[in-house]
Each structure stands twice: as structure tokens, then as C-alpha cells.
Coordinates of C-alpha atoms in Angstrom, one line a residue:
M17 CA -25.6 -30.3 -39.2
A18 CA -24.3 -26.7 -40.3
K19 CA -28.8 -26.3 -41.3
Q20 CA -28.3 -26.5 -36.8
F21 CA -26.3 -23.9 -36.8
Q22 CA -27.9 -21.7 -39.7
D23 CA -31.3 -22.6 -37.8
H24 CA -30.3 -21.0 -34.8
P25 CA -26.8 -17.9 -35.8
K26 CA -27.4 -16.6 -32.1
G27 CA -24.8 -19.3 -31.2
F28 CA -22.0 -17.2 -33.8
D29 CA -21.1 -13.2 -33.8
S30 CA -21.8 -11.7 -36.6
D31 CA -17.6 -11.9 -37.4
L32 CA -17.7 -16.0 -37.4
D33 CA -21.4 -15.7 -39.6
A34 CA -19.4 -13.6 -42.1
I35 CA -16.7 -15.8 -42.3
L36 CA -18.8 -19.5 -42.1
N37 CA -20.5 -17.1 -45.3
R38 CA -17.5 -16.4 -47.5
V39 CA -15.8 -19.5 -47.1
Y40 CA -19.5 -21.6 -47.6
G41 CA -21.7 -18.4 -49.7
S42 CA -24.2 -17.7 -48.1
S43 CA -26.3 -16.9 -51.8
G44 CA -25.8 -21.1 -52.5
S45 CA -23.6 -21.4 -55.3
T46 CA -20.1 -22.1 -55.6
T47 CA -18.6 -19.3 -58.4
F48 CA -16.0 -17.9 -56.3
K49 CA -16.7 -14.1 -55.6
S50 CA -13.7 -12.0 -56.0
G51 CA -13.8 -8.5 -55.1
P52 CA -12.1 -6.1 -52.5
T53 CA -13.1 -8.4 -49.3
K54 CA -14.3 -6.4 -45.8
I55 CA -11.9 -6.2 -42.7
P56 CA -14.0 -7.0 -39.8
Q57 CA -14.5 -4.2 -37.6
S58 CA -12.9 -6.4 -34.8
F59 CA -9.7 -6.1 -36.1
S60 CA -9.4 -3.6 -37.3
K61 CA -10.1 -2.6 -33.4
H62 CA -7.1 -4.4 -32.6
Q63 CA -5.4 -2.9 -34.7
Q64 CA -5.9 -0.1 -33.5
D65 CA -4.8 -1.3 -30.1
Y66 CA -2.0 -2.4 -30.7
Q67 CA -0.8 0.9 -32.5
E68 CA -2.4 3.2 -28.8
L69 CA -0.3 0.3 -27.0
K70 CA 2.7 1.0 -29.4
D71 CA 2.1 5.2 -28.7
A72 CA 1.5 4.2 -25.0
L73 CA 5.0 2.1 -24.6
S74 CA 6.8 4.6 -26.8
K75 CA 5.8 7.7 -25.8
L76 CA 6.0 5.9 -21.6
R77 CA 10.9 4.9 -22.6
D78 CA 10.6 8.7 -22.8
H79 CA 9.5 9.3 -19.1
R80 CA 11.4 6.6 -19.1
E81 CA 14.9 8.1 -20.6
K82 CA 14.3 11.9 -19.1
A83 CA 13.2 10.9 -15.9
Q84 CA 16.7 9.0 -16.2
S85 CA 18.6 12.0 -17.9
T86 CA 17.7 14.5 -15.2
M87 CA 18.7 11.8 -12.4
R88 CA 21.9 11.7 -13.7
M89 CA 22.2 15.1 -14.1
K90 CA 21.6 15.8 -10.4
E91 CA 24.2 13.1 -9.5
E92 CA 26.6 14.5 -11.5
V93 CA 25.1 18.3 -9.5
A94 CA 25.7 16.5 -6.1
Y95 CA 28.9 15.2 -7.2
L96 CA 29.9 18.3 -7.9
Q97 CA 28.9 20.9 -5.1
E98 CA 30.4 18.2 -3.1
Q99 CA 33.8 19.2 -5.3
V100 CA 33.0 22.8 -4.8
Q101 CA 33.3 22.5 -0.9
Q102 CA 36.1 20.2 -1.0
L103 CA 38.3 23.2 -3.5
K104 CA 36.3 25.7 -0.7
A105 CA 37.9 24.2 2.4
L106 CA 41.5 23.4 0.8
R107 CA 41.3 27.2 0.0
E108 CA 41.1 28.4 3.5
E109 CA 43.3 26.4 4.5
I110 CA 45.7 27.0 1.8
E111 CA 45.0 30.4 3.3
A112 CA 45.8 29.7 7.1
L113 CA 49.3 27.6 6.0
R114 CA 49.7 30.7 4.2
E115 CA 49.2 33.2 7.4
R116 CA 51.0 30.7 9.6
L117 CA 54.5 31.1 7.7
E118 CA 54.0 34.7 8.0
A119 CA 53.8 35.0 11.2
E120 CA 56.7 33.2 11.7
P121 CA 59.9 35.2 11.8
P122 CA 62.4 34.1 9.2
Q123 CA 65.1 30.9 10.7
D124 CA 68.5 31.9 9.6

């Protein structure tokens, strides 16, 4: 049955052929060959894609943190501007009360 697949390798991609040759041996010898194993190119591609995705997620996280920081700072500035407006209104009210007190005749 394995012979049929060897006669028609069209059904397998090159990575699978390499694995089958490594496991079953393409040379017909049964001795174990030790040596560096070549990493399949598809695995390298997946590793590269994984790293690119990891980098992209890291950049996205940095952008999100900066955006949130900027948004918090804008909220803080808006709050402080509102507080400044309230303080100005209170100052004007205090000045008006002071002028009224100065304009009133002293009561004895």
C-alpha cells in the first residue's frame, strides 16, 4: 500500500515527503542517521508569522496605552478648566460682595 503513494507523490506536499523519507527512509537502509535535522520551511514561516503577530500586538497595546493616557489627560484638563471657571465666578462674586460692603454705610 505504501508503494502506491511512492509511485504517486502528487498527493503529498514536499514537507510531508521529507517527513516520510526521514521516518521510513528513502534510501532503503535501516540504520539511524544522526545529524542536524533541517527545520521545514513552513515551520520557519509560521515562526516568523508568530513573531510578526506578537510584535503587532505589542505595538497595538502601546498605542492603546498612549491613547488611554491622552484621553485621561484631556479629561483632567477639561476638569481643571471647569474648576478654573468656577473659581473665576467665585472671585467675581466675592469682589461684588466686597464692593457692596464698602458701599453700605457703616451701622453703629
